XYZ file of C-alpha atoms in Angstrom:
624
model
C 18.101 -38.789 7.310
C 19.203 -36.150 4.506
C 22.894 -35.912 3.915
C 24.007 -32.906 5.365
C 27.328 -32.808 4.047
C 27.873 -30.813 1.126
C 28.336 -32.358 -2.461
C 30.082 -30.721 -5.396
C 28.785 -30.874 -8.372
C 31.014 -28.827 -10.937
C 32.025 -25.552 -9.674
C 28.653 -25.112 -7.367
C 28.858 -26.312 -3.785
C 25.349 -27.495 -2.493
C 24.376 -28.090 0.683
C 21.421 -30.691 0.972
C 20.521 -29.943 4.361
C 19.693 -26.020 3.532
C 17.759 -27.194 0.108
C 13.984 -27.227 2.052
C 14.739 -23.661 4.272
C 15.594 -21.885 0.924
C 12.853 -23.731 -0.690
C 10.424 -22.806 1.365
C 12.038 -18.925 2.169
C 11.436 -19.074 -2.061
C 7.688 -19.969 -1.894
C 6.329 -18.373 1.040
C 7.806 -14.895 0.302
C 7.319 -15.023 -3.193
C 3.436 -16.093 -2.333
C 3.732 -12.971 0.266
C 4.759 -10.887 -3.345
C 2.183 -11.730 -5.422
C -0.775 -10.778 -3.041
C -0.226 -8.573 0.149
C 1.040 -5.397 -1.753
C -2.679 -5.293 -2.855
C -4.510 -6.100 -0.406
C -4.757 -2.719 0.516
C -6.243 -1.807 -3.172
C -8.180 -5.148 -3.302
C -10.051 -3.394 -0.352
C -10.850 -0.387 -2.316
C -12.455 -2.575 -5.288
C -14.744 -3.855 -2.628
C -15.910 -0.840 -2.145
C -14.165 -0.017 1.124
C -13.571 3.591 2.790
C -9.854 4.438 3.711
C -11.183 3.915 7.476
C -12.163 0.614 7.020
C -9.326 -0.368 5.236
C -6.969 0.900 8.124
C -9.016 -1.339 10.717
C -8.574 -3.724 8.628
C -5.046 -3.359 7.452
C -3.761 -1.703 11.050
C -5.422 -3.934 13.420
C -3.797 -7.262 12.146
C -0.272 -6.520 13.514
C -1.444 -6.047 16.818
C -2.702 -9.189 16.645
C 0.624 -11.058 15.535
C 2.288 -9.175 17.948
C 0.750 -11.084 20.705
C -0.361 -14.352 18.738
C 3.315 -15.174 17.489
C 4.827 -15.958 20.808
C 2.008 -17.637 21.765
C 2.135 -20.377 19.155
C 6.079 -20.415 19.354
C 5.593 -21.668 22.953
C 3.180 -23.777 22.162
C 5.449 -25.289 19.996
C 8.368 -25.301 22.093
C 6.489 -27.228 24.813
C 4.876 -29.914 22.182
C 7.895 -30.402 19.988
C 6.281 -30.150 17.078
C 7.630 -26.992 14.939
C 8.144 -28.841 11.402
C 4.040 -29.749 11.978
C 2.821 -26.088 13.124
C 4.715 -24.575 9.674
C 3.323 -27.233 7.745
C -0.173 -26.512 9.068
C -0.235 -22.758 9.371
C 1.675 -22.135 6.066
C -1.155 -24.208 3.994
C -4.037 -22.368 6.540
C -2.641 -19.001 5.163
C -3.236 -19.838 1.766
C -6.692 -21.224 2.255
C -8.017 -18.504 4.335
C -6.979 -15.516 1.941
C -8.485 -17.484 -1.030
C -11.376 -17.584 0.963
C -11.482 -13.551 0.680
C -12.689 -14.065 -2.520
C -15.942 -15.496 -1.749
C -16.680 -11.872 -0.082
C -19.368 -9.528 -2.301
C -18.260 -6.703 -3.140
C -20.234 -3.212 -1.669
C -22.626 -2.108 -4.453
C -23.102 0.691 -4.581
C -25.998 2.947 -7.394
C -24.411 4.502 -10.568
C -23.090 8.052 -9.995
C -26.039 10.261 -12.328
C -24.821 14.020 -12.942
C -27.314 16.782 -13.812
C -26.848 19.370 -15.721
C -28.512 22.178 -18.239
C -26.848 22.294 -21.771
C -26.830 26.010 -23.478
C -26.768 25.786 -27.351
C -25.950 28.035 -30.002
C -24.573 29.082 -32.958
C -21.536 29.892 -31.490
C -20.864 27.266 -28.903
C -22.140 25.028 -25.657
C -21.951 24.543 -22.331
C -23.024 23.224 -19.599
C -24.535 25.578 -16.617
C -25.286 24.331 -13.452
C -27.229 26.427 -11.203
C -27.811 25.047 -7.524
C -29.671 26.837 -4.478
C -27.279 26.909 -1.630
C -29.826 26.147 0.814
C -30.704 23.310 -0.879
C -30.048 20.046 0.888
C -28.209 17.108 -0.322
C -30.207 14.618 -2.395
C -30.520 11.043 -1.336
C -27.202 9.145 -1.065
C -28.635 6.232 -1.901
C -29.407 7.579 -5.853
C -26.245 8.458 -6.351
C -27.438 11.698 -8.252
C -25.141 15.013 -7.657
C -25.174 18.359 -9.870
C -22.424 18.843 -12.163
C -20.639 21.583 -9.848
C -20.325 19.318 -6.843
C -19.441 16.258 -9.342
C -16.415 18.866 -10.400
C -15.976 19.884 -6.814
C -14.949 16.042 -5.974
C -13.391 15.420 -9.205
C -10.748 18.240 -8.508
C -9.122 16.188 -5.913
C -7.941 13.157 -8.562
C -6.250 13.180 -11.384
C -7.850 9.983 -13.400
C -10.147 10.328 -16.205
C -13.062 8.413 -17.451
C -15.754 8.525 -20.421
C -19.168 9.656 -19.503
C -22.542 9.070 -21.288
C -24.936 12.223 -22.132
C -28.413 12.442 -22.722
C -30.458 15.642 -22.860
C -33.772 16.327 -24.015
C -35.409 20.086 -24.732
C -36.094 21.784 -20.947
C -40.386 21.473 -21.370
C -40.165 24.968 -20.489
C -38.272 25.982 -23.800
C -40.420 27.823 -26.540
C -40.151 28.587 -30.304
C -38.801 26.453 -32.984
C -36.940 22.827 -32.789
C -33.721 23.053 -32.180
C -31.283 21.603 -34.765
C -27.788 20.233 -33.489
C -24.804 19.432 -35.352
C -21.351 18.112 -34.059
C -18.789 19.436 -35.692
C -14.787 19.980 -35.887
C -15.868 23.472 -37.417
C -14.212 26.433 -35.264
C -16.292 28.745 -37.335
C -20.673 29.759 -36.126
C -23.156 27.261 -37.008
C -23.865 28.366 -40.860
C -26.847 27.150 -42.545
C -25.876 23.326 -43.381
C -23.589 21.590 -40.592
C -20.445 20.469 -41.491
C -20.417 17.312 -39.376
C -23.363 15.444 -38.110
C -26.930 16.669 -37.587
C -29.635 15.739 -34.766
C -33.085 16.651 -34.555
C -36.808 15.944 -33.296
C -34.777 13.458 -30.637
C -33.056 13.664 -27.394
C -29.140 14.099 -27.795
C -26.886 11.435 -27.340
C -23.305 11.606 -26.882
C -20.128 10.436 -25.222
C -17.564 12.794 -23.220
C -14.480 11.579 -24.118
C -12.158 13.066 -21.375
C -14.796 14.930 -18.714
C -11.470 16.671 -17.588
C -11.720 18.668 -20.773
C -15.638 20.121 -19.298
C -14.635 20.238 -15.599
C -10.868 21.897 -16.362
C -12.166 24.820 -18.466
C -15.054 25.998 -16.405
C -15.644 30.008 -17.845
C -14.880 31.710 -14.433
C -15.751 34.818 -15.467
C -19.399 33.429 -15.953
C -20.040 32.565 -12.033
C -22.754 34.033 -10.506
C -24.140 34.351 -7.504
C -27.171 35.382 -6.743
C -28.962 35.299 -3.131
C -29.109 31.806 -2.881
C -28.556 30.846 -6.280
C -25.567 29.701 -7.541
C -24.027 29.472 -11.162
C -21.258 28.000 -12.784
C -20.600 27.552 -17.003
C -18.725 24.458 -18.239
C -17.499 25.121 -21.851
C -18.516 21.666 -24.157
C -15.517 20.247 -26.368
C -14.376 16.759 -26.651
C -17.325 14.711 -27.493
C -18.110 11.407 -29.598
C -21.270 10.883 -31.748
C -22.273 8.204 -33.295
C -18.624 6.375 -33.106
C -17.319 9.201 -34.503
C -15.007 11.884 -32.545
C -16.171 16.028 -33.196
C -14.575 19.316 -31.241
C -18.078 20.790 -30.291
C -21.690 20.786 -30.607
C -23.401 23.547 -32.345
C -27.184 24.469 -32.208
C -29.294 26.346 -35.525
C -30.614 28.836 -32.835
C -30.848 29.166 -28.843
C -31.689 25.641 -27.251
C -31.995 25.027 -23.758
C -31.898 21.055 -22.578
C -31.608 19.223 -19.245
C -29.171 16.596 -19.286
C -28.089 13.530 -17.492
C -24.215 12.458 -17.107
C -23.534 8.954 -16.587
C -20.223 7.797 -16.096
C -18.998 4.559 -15.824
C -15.995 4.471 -13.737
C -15.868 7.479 -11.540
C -14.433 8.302 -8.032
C -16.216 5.640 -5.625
C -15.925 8.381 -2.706
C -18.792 9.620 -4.868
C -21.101 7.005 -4.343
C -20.220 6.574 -0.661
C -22.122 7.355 2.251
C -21.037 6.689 5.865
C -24.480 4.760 6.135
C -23.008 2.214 4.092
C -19.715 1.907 6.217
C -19.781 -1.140 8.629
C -21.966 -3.396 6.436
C -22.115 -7.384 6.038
C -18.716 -6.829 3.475
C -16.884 -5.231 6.465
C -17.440 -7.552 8.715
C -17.423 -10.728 6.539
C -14.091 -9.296 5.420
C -12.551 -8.572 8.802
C -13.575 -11.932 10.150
C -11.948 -13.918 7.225
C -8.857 -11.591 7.329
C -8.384 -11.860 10.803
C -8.660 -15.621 10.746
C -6.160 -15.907 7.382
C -3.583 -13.285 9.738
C -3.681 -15.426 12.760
C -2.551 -18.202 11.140
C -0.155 -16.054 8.996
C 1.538 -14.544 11.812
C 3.398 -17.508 13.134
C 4.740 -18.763 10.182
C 8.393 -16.300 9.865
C 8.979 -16.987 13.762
C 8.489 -20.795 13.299
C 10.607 -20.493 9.888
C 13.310 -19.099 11.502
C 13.808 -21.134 14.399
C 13.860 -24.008 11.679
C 16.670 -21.961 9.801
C 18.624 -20.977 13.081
C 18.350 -25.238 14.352
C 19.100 -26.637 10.735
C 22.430 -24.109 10.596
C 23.428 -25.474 14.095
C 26.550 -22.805 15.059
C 26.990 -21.220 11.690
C 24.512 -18.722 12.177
C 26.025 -16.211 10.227
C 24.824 -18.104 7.187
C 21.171 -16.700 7.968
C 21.044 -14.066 5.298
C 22.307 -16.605 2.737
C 19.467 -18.437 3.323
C 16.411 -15.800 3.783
C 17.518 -13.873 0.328
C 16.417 -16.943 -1.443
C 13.037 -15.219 0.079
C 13.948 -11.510 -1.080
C 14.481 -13.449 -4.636
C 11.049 -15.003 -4.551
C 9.259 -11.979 -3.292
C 10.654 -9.838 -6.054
C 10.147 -12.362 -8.985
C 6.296 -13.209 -8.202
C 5.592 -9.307 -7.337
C 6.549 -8.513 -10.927
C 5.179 -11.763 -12.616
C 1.677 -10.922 -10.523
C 1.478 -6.843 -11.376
C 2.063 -7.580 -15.206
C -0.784 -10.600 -15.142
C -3.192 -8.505 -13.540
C -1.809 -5.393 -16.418
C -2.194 -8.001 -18.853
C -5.881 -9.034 -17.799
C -6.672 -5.698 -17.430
C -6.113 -5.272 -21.173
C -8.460 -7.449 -21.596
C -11.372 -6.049 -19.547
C -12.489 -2.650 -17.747
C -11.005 -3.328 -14.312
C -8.406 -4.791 -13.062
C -8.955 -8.824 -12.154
C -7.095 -9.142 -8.461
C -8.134 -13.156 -8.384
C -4.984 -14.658 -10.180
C -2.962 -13.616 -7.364
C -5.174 -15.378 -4.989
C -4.591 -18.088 -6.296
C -0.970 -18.026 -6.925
C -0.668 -16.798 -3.413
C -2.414 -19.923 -2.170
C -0.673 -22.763 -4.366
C 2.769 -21.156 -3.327
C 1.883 -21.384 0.314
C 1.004 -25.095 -0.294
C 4.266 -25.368 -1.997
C 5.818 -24.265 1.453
C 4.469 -26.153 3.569
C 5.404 -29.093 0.896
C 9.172 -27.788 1.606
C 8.461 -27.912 5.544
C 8.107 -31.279 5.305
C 11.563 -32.169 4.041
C 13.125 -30.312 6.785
C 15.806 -32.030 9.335
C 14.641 -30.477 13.000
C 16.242 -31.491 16.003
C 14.026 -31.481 19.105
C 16.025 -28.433 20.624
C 14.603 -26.063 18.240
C 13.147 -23.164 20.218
C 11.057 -19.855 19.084
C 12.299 -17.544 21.940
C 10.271 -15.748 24.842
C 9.254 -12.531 23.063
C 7.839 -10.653 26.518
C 10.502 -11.949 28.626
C 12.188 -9.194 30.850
C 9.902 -6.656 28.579
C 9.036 -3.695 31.903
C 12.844 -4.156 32.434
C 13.957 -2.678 28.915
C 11.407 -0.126 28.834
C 11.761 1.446 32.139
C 15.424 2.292 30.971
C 14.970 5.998 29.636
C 17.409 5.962 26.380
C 15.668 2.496 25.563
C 12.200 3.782 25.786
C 13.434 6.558 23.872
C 15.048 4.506 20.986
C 11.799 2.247 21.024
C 9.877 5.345 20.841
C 11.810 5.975 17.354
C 11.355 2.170 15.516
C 7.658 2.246 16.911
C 7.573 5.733 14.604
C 9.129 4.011 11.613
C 6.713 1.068 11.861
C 4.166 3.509 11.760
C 6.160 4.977 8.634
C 5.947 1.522 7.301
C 2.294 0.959 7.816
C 1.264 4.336 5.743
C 3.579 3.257 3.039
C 2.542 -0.207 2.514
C -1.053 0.072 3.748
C -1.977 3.511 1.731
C 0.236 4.296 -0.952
C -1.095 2.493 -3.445
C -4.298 3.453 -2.545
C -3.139 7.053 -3.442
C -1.589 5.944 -6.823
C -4.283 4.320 -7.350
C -6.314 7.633 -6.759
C -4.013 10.003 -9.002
C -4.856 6.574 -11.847
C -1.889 4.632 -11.493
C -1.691 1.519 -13.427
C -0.693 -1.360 -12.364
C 3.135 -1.609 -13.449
C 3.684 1.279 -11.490
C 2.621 -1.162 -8.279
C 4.934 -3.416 -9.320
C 7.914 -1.230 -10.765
C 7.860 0.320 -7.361
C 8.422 -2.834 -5.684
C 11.069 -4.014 -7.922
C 12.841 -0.620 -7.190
C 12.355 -1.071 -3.478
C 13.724 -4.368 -3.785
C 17.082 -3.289 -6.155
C 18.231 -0.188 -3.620
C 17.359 -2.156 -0.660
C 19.634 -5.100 -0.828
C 22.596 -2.857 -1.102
C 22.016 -0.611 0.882
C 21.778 -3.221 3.611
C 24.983 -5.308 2.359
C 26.879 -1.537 2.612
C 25.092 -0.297 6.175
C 27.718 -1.990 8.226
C 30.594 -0.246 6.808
C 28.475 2.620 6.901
C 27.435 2.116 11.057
C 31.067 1.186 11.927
C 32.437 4.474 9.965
C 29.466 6.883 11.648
C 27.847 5.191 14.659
C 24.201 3.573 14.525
C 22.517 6.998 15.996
C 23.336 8.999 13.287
C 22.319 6.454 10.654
C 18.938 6.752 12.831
C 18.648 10.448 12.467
C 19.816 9.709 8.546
C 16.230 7.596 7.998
C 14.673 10.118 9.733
C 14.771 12.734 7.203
C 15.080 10.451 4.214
C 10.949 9.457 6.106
C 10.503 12.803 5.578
C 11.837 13.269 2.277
C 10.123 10.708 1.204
C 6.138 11.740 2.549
C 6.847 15.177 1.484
C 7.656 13.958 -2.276
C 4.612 11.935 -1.926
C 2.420 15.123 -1.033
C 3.506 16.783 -4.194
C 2.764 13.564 -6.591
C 0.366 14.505 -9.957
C 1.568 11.848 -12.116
C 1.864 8.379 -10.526
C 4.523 7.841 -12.382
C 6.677 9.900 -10.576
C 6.800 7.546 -7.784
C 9.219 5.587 -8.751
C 11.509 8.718 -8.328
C 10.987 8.882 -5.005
C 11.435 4.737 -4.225
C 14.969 4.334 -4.337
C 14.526 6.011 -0.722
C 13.679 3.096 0.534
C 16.915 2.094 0.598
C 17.679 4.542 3.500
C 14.014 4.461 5.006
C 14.254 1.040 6.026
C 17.925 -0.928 4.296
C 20.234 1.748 6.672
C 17.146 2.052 9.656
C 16.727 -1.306 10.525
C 20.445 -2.033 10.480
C 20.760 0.470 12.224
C 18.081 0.114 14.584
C 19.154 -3.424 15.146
C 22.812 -2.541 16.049
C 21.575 0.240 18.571
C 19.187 -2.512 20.144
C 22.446 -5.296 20.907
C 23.812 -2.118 22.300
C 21.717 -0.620 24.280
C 20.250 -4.450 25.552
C 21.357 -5.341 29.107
C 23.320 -8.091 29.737
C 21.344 -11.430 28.727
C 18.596 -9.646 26.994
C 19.964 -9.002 23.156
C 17.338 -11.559 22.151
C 14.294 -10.153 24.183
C 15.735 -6.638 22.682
C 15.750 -7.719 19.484
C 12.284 -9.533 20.039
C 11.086 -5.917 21.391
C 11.685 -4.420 18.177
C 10.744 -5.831 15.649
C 7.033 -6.415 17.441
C 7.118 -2.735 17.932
C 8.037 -1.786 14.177
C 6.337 -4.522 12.771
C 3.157 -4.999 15.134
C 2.029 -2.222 17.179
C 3.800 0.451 15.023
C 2.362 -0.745 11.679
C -0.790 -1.456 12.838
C -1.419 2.053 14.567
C 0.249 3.690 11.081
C -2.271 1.642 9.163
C -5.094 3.062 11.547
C -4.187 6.302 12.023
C -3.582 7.067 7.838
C -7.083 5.505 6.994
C -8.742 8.090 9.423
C -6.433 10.558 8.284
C -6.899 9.709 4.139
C -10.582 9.795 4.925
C -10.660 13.578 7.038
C -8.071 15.838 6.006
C -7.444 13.978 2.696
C -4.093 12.281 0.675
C -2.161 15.145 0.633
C -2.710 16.097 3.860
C -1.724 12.699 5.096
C 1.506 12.654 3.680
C 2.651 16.097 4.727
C 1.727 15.040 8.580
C 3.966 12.475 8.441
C 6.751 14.491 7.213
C 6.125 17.303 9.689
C 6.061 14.589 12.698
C 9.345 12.848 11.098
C 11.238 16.221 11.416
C 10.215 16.800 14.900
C 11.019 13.414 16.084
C 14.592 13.645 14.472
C 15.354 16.949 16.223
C 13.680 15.799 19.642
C 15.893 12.504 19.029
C 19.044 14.082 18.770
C 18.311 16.818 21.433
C 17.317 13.862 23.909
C 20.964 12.301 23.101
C 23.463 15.341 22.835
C 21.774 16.646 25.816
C 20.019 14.504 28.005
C 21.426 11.163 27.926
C 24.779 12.767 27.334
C 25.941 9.347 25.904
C 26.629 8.090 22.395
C 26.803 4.924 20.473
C 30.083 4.763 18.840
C 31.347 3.542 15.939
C 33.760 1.367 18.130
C 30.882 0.236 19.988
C 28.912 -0.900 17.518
C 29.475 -4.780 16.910
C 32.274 -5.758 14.807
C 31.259 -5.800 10.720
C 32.386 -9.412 10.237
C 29.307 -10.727 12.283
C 31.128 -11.484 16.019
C 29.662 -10.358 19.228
C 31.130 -9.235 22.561
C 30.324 -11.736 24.676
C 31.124 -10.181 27.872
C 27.981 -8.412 28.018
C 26.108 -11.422 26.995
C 24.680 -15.189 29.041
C 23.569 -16.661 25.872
C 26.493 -17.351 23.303
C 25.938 -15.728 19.765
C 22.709 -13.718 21.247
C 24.297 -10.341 19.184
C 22.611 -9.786 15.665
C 24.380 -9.974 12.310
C 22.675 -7.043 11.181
C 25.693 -4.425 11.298
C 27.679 -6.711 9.179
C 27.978 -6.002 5.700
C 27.956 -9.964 4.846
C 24.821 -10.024 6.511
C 21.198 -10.106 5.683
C 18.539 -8.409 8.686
C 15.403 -10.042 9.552
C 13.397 -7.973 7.271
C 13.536 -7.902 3.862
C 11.596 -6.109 1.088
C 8.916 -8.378 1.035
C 7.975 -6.946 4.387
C 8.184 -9.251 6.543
C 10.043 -9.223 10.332
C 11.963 -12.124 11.317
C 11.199 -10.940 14.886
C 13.688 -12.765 17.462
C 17.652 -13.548 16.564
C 18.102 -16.266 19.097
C 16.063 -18.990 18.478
C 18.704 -21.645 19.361
């Protein structure tokens, strides 16, 4: 048996007893920072649509919504909690190392087509496409250099692309004699660079931004059917050497062919391909590595809640050993891959497979040293559930965190995906996090003071419009960078909602249902409402676009909050006080209540709610 009483040693007081639940808070939540973040991304270097990614991002919540009280009674009736965490904390790593065996999509190199005017003057590319014409194969990959610009127009990243062009067979007269050059002035009779001739022309595009952003508008044609568009030449590298323009001795007419290396996979996609072997091999091993994810915070926290005994306040000193580990490995994991990446063209996601998986082992290792009594429960999650949501303001107010988990699921699911899109890097990923991380914790030591001084509903209608603050900022994003402007919002989006919401749930619970409340919630924010945000943005990214996306979510966000408040100033005709909120130094009022200490901690400013900014629910409060 451990020695639970404390020791001294120095001026720190340890407690023995807690030593394996902060252990193993540390190493499963900083495993859960150093890979989920980017899953969503790792996706897209498969080769994944936005669509596919939401099934597979959105429909794993749903799935841990109903799986986690499943195996919590399961545990219950065998006794055998310490063994389940154990087991399913060392499954999780194994089965999301195993997503590394998955093939990536392949799909053919993106080939552009284009003519190249020469003279003494300048050059440029014209591309001149029938309207009527119909799409060429998907499968070759090869697109005209007006509908390569068309797509490129949406994202702001850049990439080098190779050029070859040889003479159009239908060109007559003389060879033509090419010279790059840094020369502003008309080809003259020597070139003042470097010459090419009798050979097809070679070259690099340094920054294809530099074509596709100066297209010569006032040279667009159309004709019938035919349609025109000039591209004026600059930027280019010959022969390891960097020139302004290309020049020709007289008129020269070529046909070229653009290769680039790295450019927007939505290019290369076809619908045909969606659905494939990597979909499905990927969904199957995701879902399996989820299932077995899923159970792990419930089962955690009953082993907190049992190994505290009465002192249940203590809770949040325990779980931010979790908040520390989340935010430690999520930096230490975006600067390896940024430091790989150096190293290489693309960014290497398998270190933080493998981190992920021997910190999950190191868990379960921390499981093992836990003290459980044989009382430890996990809570009935659906118990009394048609009760609570036949009650109008609570179907209401469940209405609003299902919204906010839906919030949640776009942000975490789909915004890197975006930043990723407008070329992000990846210390921007993990910058963001850490920024999440540093206004979150305060904001949810200070929410208390802040929900005893206002009332929980207004705090409500607060996160509200910081949501749609926050998509609207997102809408307007060029430079990735920017992001991290918008972040410290997350503070309010989620630090002041769920203490909030929390606080408005032990309120508006019935008597002897503050834990079944509680339960409610956070499976509705963190399992049906994530998982239907996660669906509903990768349809959404993948018709109407990014942009688009972002600005829904702020419209919807605005007419919630005024709906919200109309409902309660008008219809309900009720509020939630400050006085009525719990007290801020963690006590309950027990009147209302069969099931001593059943009220959550979460308006108290020494407390820590079940969710941190690892993103993670700890779903049910009364595990005891």
């Amino acid at each position: 048996m451990v020695d639970t009483a404390p020791t001294r040693n120095g001026c720190y007081h340890v407690n023995r007893k807690l030593l394996p639940i902060k252990a193993f808070y540390f190493f499963f939540l900083a495993a859960v920072g150093s890979l989920l973040p980017f899953i969503a991304i790792y996706m897209k270097s498969l080769g994944l649509t936005s669509s596919e990614a939401g099934i597979l991002y959105g429909v794993m919540p749903f799935l841990g919504f109903f799986i986690r009280p499943i195996i919590g009674a399961v545990s219950d009736r065998w006794h055998k909690h310490k063994l389940a965490l154990i087991l399913f904390s060392v499954l999780t790593g194994v089965f999301y190392l195993l997503i590394l065996a998955i093939p990536a999509r392949v799909y053919p190199r993106l080939v552009v087509h284009s003519q190249l005017d020469c003279n003494v003057h300048d050059s440029y590319f014209q591309d001149c496409v029938s309207l009527s014409d119909k799409s060429v194969d998907p499968s070759t990959c090869d697109i005209g250099l007006s509908e390569f610009a068309d797509h490129f127009s949406n994202s702001s990243s850049d990439f080098n692309c190779s050029v070859r062009c040889t003479e159009r067979e239908d060109s007559v007269g003389d060879e033509v004699g090419a010279c790059f050059t840094d020369s502003t002035e008309p080809f003259r009779k020597h070139c003042n660079g470097s010459s090419v001739a009798n050979k097809p022309i070679e070259f690099e595009l340094l920054n294809i931004s530099h074509v596709l952003n100066n297209e010569v508008m006032s040279s667009r044609i159309t004709m019938g059917t035919l349609h025109c568009r000039d591209y004026d030449l600059k930027s280019l590298r010959f022969d390891s050497k960097q020139y302004w323009q290309l020049l020709c001795d007289t008129a020269g007419f070529f046909k070229c062919e653009i290769k680039c290396e790295t450019p927007p996979k939505q290019l290369c996609q076809s619908h045909t391909h969606e659905f494939d072997a990597t979909f499905f091999w990927l969904f199957l091993v995701y879902l399996i590595a989820n299932l077995v994810f899923s159970p792990v915070f419930s089962l955690a926290d009953a082993a907190n809640f049992d190994t505290l005994g009465k002192k249940h306040h203590k809770f949040g000193e325990q779980r931010l050993w979790g908040t520390v580990g989340f935010a430690l490995l999520a930096i230490a994991s975006t600067f390896t891959m940024y430091m790989m990446t150096n190293r290489g063209s693309s960014v290497d996601y398998t270190v933080p497979f493998y981190i992920f998986t021997v910190l999950c082992c190191l868990a379960g290792g921390s499981a093992y040293f836990m003290d459980l009594s044989s009382n430890v429960k996990c809570g009935s999650f659906f118990q009394n559930f048609l009760t609570l949501v036949c009650i109008p303001k609570v179907a209401v107010f469940l209405m609003v965190v299902t919204y906010f988990g839906m919030a949640t699921g776009a942000i975490e699911g789909f915004l890197f995906w975006f930043l990723l899109d407008l070329g992000a890097t990846t210390p921007v990923f993990g910058l963001s996090l850490v920024i999440n991380c540093l206004f979150e914790v305060p904001m949810l030591y200070i929410s208390g003071k802040i929900i005893k001084r206002t009332g929980p509903v207004p705090c409500l209608y607060l996160a509200l419009l910081a949501v749609a603050v926050r998509f609207l900022g997102y809408s307007f994003l060029h430079d990735p960078w920017l992001v991290l402007l918008i972040e410290p919002l997350h503070g309010v989006t989620f630090g002041v909602m769920w203490a909030a919401a929390s606080t408005t749930a032990a309120i508006l619970a019935p008597p002897g249902m503050s834990a079944t409340m509680q339960g409610l919630v956070g499976g509705l924010h963190f399992g049906i409402g994530k998982g239907a945000g996660s669906l509903l943005t990768g349809f959404l990214f993948d018709r109407v676009g990014e942009r688009v996306t972002f600005q829904i979510y702020a419209i919807v966000s605005v007419c919630l909050l005024v709906l919200y408040f109309v409902l309660n100033h008008f219809v309900f005709k009720s509020h939630l006080t400050p006085q009525s909120s719990p007290d801020t130094d963690g006590k309950s009022d027990q009147s209302q209540e069969n099931v001593p200490n059943d009220r959550p901690l979460l308006a108290s400013s020494h407390a820590i709610p079940d969710k941190m900014c690892d993103g993670h629910p700890l779903p049910e409060m009364n595990h005891a």
